[in-house]
Tab-separated table of C-alpha atoms and ligand atoms in Angstrom:
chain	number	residue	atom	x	y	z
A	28	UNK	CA	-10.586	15.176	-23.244
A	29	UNK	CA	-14.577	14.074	-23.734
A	30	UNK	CA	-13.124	10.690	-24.773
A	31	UNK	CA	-10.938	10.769	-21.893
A	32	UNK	CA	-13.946	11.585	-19.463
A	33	UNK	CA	-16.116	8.438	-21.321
A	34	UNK	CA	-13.041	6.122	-20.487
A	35	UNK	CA	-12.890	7.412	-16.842
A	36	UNK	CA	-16.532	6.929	-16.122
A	37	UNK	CA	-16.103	3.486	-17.115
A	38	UNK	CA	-13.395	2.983	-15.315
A	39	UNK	CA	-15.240	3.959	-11.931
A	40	UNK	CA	-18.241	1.975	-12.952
A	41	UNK	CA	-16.177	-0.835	-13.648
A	42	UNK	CA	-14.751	-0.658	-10.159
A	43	UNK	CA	-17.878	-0.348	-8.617
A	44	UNK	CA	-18.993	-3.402	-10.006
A	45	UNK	CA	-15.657	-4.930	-8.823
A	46	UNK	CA	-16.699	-3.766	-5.515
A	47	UNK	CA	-19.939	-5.982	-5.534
A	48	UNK	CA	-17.494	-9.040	-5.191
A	49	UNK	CA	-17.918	-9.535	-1.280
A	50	UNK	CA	-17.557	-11.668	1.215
A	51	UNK	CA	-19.991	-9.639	3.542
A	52	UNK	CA	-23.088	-8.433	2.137
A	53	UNK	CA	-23.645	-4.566	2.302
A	54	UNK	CA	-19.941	-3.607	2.554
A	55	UNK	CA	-17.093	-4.421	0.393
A	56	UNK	CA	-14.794	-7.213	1.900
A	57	UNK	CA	-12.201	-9.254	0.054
A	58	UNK	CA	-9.034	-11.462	1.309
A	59	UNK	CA	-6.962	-13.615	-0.630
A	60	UNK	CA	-8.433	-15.998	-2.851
A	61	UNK	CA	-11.666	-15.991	-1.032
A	62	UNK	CA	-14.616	-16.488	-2.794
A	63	UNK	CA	-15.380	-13.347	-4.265
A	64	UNK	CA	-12.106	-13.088	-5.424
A	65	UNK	CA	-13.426	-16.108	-8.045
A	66	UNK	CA	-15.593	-13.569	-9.484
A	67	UNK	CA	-13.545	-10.280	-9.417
A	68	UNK	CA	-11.243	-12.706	-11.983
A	69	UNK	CA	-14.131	-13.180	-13.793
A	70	UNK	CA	-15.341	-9.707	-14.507
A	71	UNK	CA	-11.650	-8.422	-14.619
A	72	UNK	CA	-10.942	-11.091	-17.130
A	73	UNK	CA	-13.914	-10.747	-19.464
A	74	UNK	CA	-12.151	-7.355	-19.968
A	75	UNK	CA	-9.007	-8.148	-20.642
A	76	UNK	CA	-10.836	-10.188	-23.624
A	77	UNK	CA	-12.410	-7.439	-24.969
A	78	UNK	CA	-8.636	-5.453	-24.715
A	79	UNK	CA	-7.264	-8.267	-26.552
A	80	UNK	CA	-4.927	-9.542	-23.951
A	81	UNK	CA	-4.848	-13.523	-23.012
A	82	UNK	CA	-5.705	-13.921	-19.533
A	83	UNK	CA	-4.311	-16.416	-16.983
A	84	UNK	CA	-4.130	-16.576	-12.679
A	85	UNK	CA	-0.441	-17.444	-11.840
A	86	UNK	CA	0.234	-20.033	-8.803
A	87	UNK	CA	-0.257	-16.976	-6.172
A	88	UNK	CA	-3.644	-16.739	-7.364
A	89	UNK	CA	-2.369	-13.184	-9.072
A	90	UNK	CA	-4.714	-12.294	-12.353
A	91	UNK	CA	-2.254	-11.557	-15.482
A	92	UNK	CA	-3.547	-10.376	-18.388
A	93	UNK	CA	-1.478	-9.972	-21.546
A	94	UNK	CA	-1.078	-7.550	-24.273
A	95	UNK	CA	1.323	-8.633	-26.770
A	96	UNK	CA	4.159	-6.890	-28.584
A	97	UNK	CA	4.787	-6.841	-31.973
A	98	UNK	CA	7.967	-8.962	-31.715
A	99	UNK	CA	7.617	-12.243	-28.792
A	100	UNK	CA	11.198	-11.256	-27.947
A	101	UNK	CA	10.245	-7.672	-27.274
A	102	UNK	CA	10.664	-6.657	-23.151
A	103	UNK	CA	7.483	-6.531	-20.630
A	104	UNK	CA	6.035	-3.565	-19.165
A	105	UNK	CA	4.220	-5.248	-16.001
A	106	UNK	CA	0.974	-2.280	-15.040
A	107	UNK	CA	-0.691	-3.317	-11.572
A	108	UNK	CA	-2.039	-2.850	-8.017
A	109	UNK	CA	-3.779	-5.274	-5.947
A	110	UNK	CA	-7.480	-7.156	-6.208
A	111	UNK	CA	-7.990	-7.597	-2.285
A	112	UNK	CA	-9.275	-5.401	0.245
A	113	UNK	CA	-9.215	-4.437	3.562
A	114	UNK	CA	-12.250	-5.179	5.948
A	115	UNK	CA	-15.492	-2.831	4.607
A	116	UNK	CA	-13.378	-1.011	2.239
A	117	UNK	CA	-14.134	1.595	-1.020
A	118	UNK	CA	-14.222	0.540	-4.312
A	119	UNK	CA	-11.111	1.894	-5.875
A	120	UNK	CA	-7.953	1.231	-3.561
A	121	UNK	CA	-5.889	-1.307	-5.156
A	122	UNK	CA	-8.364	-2.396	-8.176
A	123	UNK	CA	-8.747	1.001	-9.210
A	124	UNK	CA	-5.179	0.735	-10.645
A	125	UNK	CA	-5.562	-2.697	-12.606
A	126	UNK	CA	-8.658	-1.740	-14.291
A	127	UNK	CA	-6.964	1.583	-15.064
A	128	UNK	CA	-4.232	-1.403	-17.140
A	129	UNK	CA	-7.060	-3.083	-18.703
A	130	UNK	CA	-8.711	0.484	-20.582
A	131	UNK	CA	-4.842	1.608	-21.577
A	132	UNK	CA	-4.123	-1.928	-23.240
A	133	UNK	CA	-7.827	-1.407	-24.378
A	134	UNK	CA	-7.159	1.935	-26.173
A	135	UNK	CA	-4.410	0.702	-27.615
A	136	UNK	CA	-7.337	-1.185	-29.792
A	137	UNK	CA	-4.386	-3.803	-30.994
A	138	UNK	CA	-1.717	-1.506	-32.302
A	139	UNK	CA	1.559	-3.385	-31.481
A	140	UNK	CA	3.939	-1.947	-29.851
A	141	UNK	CA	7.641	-2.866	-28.966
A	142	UNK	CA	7.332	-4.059	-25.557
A	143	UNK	CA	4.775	-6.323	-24.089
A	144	UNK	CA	2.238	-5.450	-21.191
A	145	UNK	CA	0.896	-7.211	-19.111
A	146	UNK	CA	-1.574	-6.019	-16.577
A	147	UNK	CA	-1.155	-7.761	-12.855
A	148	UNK	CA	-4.171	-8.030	-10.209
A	149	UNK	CA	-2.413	-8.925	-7.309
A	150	UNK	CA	-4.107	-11.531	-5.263
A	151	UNK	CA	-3.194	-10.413	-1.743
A	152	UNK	CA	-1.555	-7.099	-0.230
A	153	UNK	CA	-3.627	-6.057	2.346
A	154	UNK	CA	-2.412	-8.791	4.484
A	155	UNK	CA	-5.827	-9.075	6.153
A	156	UNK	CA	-6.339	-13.023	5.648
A	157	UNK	CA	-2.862	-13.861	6.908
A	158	UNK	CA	-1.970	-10.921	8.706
A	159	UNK	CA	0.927	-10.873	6.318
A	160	UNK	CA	0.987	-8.393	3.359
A	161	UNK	CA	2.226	-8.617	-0.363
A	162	UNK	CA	1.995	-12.002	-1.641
A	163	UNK	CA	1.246	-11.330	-4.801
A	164	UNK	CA	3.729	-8.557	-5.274
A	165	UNK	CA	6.220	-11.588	-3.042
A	166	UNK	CA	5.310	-13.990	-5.918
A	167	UNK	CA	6.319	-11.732	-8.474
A	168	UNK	CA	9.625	-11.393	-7.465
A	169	UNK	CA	10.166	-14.776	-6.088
A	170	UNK	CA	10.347	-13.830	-2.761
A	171	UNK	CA	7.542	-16.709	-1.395
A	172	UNK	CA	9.467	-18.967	1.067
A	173	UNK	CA	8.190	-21.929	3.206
A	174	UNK	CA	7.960	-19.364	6.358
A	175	UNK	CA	4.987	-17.637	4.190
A	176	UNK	CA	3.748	-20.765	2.570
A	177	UNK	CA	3.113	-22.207	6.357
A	178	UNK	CA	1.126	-19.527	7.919
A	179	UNK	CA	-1.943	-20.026	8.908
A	180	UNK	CA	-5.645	-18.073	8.716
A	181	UNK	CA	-7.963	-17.395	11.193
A	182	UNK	CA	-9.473	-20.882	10.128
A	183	UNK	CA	-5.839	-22.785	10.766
A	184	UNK	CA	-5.465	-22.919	6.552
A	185	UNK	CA	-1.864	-22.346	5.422
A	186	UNK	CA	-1.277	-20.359	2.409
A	187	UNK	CA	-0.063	-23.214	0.553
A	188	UNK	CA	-4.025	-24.610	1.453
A	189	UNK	CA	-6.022	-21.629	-0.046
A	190	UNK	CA	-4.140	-21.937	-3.342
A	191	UNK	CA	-5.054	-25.428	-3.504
A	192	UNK	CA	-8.433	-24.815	-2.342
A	193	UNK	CA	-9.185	-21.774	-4.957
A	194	UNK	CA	-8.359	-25.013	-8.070
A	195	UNK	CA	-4.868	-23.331	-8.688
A	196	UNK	CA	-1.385	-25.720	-8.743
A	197	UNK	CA	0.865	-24.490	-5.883
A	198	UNK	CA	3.397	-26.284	-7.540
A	199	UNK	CA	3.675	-23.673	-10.422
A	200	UNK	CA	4.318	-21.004	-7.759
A	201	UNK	CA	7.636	-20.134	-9.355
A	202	UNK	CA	6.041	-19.402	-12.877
A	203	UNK	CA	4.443	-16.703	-11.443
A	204	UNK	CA	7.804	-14.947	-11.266
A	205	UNK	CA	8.799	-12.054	-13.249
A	206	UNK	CA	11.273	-13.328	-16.210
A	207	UNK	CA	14.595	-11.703	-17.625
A	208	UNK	CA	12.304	-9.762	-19.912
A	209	UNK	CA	10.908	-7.612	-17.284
A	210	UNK	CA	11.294	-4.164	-18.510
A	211	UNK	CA	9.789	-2.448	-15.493
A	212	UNK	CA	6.435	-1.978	-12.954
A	213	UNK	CA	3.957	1.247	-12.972
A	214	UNK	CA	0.934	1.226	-10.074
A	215	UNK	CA	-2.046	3.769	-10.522
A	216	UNK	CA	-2.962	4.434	-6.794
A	217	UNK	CA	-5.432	6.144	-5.040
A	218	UNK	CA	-3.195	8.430	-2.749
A	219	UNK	CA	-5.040	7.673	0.626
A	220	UNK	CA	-4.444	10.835	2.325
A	221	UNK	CA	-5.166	14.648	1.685
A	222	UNK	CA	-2.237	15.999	0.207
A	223	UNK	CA	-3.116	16.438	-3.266
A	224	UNK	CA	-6.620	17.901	-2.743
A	225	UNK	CA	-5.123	20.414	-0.426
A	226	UNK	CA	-2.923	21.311	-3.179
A	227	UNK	CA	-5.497	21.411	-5.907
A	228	UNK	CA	-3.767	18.518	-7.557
A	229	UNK	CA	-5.421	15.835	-9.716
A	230	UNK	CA	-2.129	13.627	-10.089
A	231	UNK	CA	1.159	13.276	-7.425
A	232	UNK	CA	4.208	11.248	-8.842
A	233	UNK	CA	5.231	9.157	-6.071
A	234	UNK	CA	9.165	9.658	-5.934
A	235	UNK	CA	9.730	7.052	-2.788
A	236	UNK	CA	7.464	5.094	-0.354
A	237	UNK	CA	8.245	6.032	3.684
A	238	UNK	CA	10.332	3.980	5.350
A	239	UNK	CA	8.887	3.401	8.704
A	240	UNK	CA	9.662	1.755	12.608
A	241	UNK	CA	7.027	0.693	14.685
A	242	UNK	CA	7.570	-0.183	18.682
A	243	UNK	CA	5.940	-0.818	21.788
A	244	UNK	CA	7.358	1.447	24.485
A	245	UNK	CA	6.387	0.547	27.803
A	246	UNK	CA	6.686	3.018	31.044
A	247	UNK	CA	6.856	1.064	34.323
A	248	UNK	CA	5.793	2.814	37.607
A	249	UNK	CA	4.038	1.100	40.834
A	250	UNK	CA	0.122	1.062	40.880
A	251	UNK	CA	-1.151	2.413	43.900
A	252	UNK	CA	-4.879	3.734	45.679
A	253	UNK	CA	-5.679	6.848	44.017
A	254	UNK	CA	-7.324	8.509	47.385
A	255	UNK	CA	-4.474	7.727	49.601
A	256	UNK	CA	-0.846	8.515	47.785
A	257	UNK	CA	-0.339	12.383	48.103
A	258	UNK	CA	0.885	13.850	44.340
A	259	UNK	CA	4.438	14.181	45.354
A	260	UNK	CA	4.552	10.524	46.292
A	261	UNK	CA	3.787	8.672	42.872
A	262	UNK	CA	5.127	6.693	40.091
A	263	UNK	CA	2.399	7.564	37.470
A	264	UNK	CA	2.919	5.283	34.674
A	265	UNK	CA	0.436	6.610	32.988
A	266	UNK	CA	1.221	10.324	33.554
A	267	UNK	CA	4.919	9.882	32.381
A	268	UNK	CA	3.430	8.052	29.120
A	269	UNK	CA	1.080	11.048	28.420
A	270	UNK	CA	3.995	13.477	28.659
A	271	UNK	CA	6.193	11.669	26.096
A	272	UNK	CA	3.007	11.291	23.728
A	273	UNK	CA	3.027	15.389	23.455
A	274	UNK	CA	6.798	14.867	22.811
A	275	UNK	CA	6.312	12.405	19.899
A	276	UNK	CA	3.981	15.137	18.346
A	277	UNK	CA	6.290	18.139	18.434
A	278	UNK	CA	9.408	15.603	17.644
A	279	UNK	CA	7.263	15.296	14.485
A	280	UNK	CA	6.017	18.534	13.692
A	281	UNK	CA	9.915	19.488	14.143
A	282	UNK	CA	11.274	17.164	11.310
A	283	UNK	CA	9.559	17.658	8.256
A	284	UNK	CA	8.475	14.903	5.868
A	285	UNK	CA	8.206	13.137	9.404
A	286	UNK	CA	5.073	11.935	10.546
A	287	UNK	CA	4.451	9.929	13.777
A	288	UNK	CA	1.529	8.474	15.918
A	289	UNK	CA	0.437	6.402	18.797
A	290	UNK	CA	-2.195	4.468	18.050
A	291	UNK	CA	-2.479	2.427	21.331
A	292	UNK	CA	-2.243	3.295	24.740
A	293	UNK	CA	-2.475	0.325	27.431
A	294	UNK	CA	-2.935	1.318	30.954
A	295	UNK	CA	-2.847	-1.547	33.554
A	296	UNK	CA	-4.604	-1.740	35.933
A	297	UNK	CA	-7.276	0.279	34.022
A	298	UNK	CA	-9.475	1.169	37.051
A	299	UNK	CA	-10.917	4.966	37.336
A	300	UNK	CA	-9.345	4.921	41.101
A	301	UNK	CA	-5.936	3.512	40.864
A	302	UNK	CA	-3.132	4.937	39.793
A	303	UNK	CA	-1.477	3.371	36.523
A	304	UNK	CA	1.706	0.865	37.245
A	305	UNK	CA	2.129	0.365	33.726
A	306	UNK	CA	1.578	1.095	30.570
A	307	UNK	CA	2.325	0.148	26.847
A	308	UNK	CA	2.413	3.107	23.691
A	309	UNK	CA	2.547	1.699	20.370
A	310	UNK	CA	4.423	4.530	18.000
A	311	UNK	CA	4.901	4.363	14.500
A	312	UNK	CA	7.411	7.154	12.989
A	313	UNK	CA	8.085	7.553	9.240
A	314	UNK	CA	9.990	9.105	6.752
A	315	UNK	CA	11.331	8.666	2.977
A	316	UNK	CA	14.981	9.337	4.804
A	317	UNK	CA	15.432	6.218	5.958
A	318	UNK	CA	18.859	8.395	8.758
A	319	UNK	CA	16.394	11.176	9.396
A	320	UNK	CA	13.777	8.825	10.694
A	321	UNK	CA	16.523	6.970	12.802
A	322	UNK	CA	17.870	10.024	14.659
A	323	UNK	CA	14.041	11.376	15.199
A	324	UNK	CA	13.376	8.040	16.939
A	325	UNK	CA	16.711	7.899	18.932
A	326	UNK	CA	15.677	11.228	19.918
A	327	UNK	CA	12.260	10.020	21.110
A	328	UNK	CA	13.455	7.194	22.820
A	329	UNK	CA	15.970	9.406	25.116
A	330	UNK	CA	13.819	11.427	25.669
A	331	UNK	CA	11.408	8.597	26.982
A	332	UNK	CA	14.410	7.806	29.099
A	333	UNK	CA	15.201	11.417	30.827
A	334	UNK	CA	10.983	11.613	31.705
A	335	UNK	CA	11.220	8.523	32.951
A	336	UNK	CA	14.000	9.088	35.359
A	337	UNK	CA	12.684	12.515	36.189
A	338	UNK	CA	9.152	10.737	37.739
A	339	UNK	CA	10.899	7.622	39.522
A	340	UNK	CA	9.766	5.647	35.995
A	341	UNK	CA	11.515	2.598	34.137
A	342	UNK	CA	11.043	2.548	30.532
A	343	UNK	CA	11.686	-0.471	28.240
A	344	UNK	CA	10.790	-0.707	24.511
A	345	UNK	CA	10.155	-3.082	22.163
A	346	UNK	CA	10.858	-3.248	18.450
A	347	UNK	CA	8.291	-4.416	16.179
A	348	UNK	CA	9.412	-3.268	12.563
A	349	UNK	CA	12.001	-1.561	11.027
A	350	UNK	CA	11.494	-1.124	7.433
A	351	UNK	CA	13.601	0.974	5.152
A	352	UNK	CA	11.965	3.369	2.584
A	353	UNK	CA	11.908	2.297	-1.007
A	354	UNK	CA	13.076	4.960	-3.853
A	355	UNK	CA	11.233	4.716	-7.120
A	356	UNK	CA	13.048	4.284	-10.236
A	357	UNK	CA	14.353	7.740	-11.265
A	358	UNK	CA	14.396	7.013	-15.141
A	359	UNK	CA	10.507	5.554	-15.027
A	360	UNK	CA	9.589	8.551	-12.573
A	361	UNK	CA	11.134	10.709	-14.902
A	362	UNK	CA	8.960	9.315	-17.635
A	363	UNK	CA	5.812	9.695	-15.924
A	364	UNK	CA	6.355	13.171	-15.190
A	365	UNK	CA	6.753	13.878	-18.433
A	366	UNK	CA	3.788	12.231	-19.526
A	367	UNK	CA	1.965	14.067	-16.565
A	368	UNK	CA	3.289	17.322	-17.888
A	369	UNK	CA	2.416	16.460	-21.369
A	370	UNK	CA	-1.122	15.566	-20.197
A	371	UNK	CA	-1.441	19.575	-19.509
A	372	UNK	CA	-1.364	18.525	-15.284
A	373	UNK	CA	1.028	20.479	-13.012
A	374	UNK	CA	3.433	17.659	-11.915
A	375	UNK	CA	4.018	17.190	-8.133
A	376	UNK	CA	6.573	14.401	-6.532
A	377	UNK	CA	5.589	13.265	-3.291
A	378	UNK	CA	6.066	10.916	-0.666
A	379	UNK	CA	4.007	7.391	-0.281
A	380	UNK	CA	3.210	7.859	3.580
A	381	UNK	CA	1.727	3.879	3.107
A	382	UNK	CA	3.121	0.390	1.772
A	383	UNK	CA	2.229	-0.273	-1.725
A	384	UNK	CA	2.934	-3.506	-3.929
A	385	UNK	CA	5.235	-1.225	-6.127
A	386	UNK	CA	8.020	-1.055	-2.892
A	387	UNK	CA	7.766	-5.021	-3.337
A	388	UNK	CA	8.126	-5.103	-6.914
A	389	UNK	CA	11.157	-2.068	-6.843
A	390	UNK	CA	13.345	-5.339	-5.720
A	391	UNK	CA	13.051	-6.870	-8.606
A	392	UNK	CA	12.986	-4.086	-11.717
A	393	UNK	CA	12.292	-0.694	-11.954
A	394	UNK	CA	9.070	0.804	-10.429
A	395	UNK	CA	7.348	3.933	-10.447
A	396	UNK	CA	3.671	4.930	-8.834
A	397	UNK	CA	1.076	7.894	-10.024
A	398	UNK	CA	-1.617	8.839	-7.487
A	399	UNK	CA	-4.995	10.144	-7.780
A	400	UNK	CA	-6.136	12.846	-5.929
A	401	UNK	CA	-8.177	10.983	-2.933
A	402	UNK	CA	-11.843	13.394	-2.157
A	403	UNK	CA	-11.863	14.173	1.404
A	404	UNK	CA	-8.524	12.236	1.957
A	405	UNK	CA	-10.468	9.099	3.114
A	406	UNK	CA	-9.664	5.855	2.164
A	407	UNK	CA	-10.135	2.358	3.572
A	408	UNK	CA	-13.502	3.139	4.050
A	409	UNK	CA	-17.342	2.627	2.359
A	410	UNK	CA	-16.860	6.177	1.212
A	411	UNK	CA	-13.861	6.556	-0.233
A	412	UNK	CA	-13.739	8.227	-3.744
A	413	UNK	CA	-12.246	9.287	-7.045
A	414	UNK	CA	-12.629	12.071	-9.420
A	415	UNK	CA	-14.271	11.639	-12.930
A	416	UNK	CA	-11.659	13.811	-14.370
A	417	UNK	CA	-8.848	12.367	-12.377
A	418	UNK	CA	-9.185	9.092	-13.455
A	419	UNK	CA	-9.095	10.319	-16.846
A	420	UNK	CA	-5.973	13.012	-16.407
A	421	UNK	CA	-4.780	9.545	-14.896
A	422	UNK	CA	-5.177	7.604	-17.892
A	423	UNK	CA	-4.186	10.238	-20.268
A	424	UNK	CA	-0.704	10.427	-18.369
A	425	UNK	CA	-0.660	6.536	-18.658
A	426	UNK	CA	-1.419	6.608	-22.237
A	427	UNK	CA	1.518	8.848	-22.695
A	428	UNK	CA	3.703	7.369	-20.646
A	429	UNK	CA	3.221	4.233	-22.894
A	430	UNK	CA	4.633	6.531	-25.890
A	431	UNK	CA	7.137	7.683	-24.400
A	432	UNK	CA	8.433	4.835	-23.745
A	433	UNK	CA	7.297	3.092	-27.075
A	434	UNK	CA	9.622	6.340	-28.620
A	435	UNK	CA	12.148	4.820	-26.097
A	436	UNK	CA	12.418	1.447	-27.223
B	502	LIG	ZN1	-3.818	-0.247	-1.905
C-alpha cells in the first residue's frame, strides 16, 4: 500500500503539472491542439520514455504511447481518457486517467506481457473548440467524416486546419484508427458527481453511460400590460412554463435512475411589467434505460400539453438530441470488478450520468470505465479534486486488472 500511496502522489503531481499547460494564465484552459496542448505532449511523452513505451501523436493530434508485448502479434489493450479541457477547469478530469496509463505501463518496469498497451491521450472531447465533442475517441474508431473535418472554430479554422497548423499530416488521419488487434478500451475517470463520496466509496465501476434527450419546449401565450388584464383574463406564458418545470422535477424524482433539468428559461418580452407571451425551457432527461427515459419524456411532454390547454396556452417543442445510452462491456466490467475486489475495495456498479470517450470507443471494441471518488462532487471547476489514496486503490485495481487479464490471455 505505501508504494501504492508514492505512485498516487505522483500521479496527482504529475497532473498538476499537466494542468500548468494553459491557454489562459491563472486558470487551466485547453482545446484541441491549441498551444498548450504542444506541451502537455511533451511532459506526457517524456514519461512514457521513462515507462519504456515509444511515443507518437496520430493524425487527430491524439498522444499514443506504446508498451510492447512480448510477441508483435500479441492483441492491444488501448488505456485512455482525454488531454483537453473545458474552459477554467481542474487538473484531473480527463488527464487524470492517461497519466494513471503511463505509471501502470511504468510499474510494469519492462516485464512483457502477452498483449500490448498502449496508453491514448485523446486530443479533443470536451468539444469546447468546435462545439463538437469526441474527436479523438471519433478518430479511433474511424468515425471522422468530411461533416467534422469542415467545421469551423470561433476563428473560422476547420478541423482539417488545426491539424495542419499543430505540424501533424491530416492525410494519415486513418492510421490513427484502432487495428484488428484491438483487444479492448479501459478509462480511469474522475466520477464528476457525488455519488461515491456519499457512499463512502473510493472506486464505482461504471456498468453503462446515460442515454440522454435534450429539447427546447416552448409555451406560447399573448403578452399583455401587467396593470390592466385582471388574473382570470391571461395567457401567462410564463406561468404555464413554471408549472410544468415543478412537473419535470417530480416526473424525475418518480423514476429512479432518472435525472432531469432545465437549465434555461427564456421569457419574451422580459420586462418586470408585462406579462410573458412566450417562453422557451431547455430540458435535458436521462437514464441508462434508454425505454424508461422515452416514456418519462412522453409523459412530460403530455403533460406540457394538458397545462397548456388548461391556461388558453400553445405548446410546441423542439428536439435537439436524442442519444441512446451506451452499455459497457460485461466481460471487461466483470474483470475490473474483480480486480477492484481483489484490491481489498467494496465494488459498486453505477451509472455514468455524463458522456465519456469510452461510449465512443464501446463502438468499436470492448470498453469498460473505473471512477474515482470526486471530493465535494465538483468537477469542471479550479477546485476540483482527487484522493491520495484513491488514486492509488485506482491504480492498484488497474494493476490487477492487467493480471487478470495477462492470466486470461
Ligand atoms: Zn472527462
Amino acid at each position: 500500500m505505501e508504494q501504492h500511496l508514492a505512485v498516487a502522489h505522483e500521479v496527482i503531481a504529475r497532473c498538476q503539472s499537466l494542468a500548468e499547460c494553459t491557454e489562459e494564465t491563472g486558470f487551466t484552459t485547453r482545446s484541441f491542439l491549441s498551444a498548450p496542448m504542444r506541451e502537455v505532449h511533451a511532459r506526457l511523452g517524456a514519461w512514457m520514455q521513462q515507462a519504456g513505451m515509444s511515443v507518437g501523436v496520430d493524425g487527430a493530434g491524439n498522444l499514443r504511447g506504446g508498451y510492447p508485448a512480448a510477441q508483435p502479434s500479441a492483441r492491444r489493450l488501448f488505456i485512455g481518457s482525454h488531454l483537453d479541457t473545458v474552459p477554467r477547469a481542474g487538473a484531473y478530469d480527463g488527464v487524470l486517467g492517461v497519466v494513471l496509463g503511463v505509471a501502470l505501463a511504468q510499474r510494469l518496469n519492462g516485464r512483457r506481457l502477452k498483449f500490448h498497451i498502449e496508453v491514448i491521450g485523446f486530443s479533443e472531447e470536451e468539444g469546447l473548440r468546435f462545439g463538437v465533442p469526441f474527436i479523438g475517441s471519433r478518430a479511433l474508431i474511424g468515425a471522422m467524416d468530411d461533416d467534422l473535418l469542415e467545421r469551423r472554430d470561433a476563428n473560422g479554422l476547420r478541423v482539417i486546419d488545426a491539424i495542419r497548423a499543430f505540424g501533424l499530416d491530416s492525410s494519415t488521419l486513418a492510421n490513427a484508427q484502432a487495428g484488428e488487434d484491438a483487444l479492448g478500451y479501459v478509462e480511469f475517470h474522475i466520477e464528476q458527481g457525488p455519488v461515491l463520496e456519499r457512499l463512502g466509496l473510493h472506486l464505482g465501476v461504471v456498468e453503462a453511460i446515460a442515454g440522454q434527450s435534450r429539447l427546447e419546449v416552448i409555451f406560447l401565450g399573448q403578452a399583455n400590460h401587467a396593470g390592466t388584464t385582471p388574473m382570470n383574463l391571461r395567457r401567462d406564458a410564463l406561468a404555464g412554463a413554471a408549472e410544468w418545470i415543478t412537473a419535470v422535477e417530480k416526473e424525475a424524482c418518480a423514476t429512479p435512475g432518472s435525472v432531469a433539468t432545465v437549465g434555461r428559461l427564456h421569457p419574451e418580452p422580459g420586462a418586470a411589467n408585462v406579462i410573458p407571451g412566450i417562453v422557451r425551457v431547455s430540458l435535458d432527461i436521462r437514464h441508462a434505460d434508454d425505454s424508461v427515459r422515452k416514456e418519462a419524456l412522453g409523459r412530460l411532454l403530455r403533460h406540457a400539453e394538458d397545462i397548456a390547454a388548461r391556461r388558453g396556452l400553445s405548446v410546441s417543442w423542439e428536439r435537439h438530441l436524442d442519444q441512446s445510452a451506451v452499455a459497457m462491456d460485461a466481460s471487461l466490467t466483470h474483470m475490473l470488478e474483480s480486480a477492484v475486489a481483489a484490491s481489498g475495495y467494496p465494488v459498486h456498479r453505477m451509472i455514468s450520468g455524463a458522456g465519456h470517450d469510452a461510449m465512443i470507443v464501446a463502438q468499436r471494441m470492448p470498453a469498460a470505465m473505473l471512477f474515482l471518488r470526486s471530493p465535494g462532487g465538483i468537477s469542471h471547476h479550479s477546485s476540483e479534486g482527487v484522493l491520495v489514496e484513491d488514486v492509488a486503490a485506482a491504480f492498484q485495481a488497474g494493476l490487477r486488472f492487467l493480471e487478470e487479464m495477462e492470466a486470461q490471455r
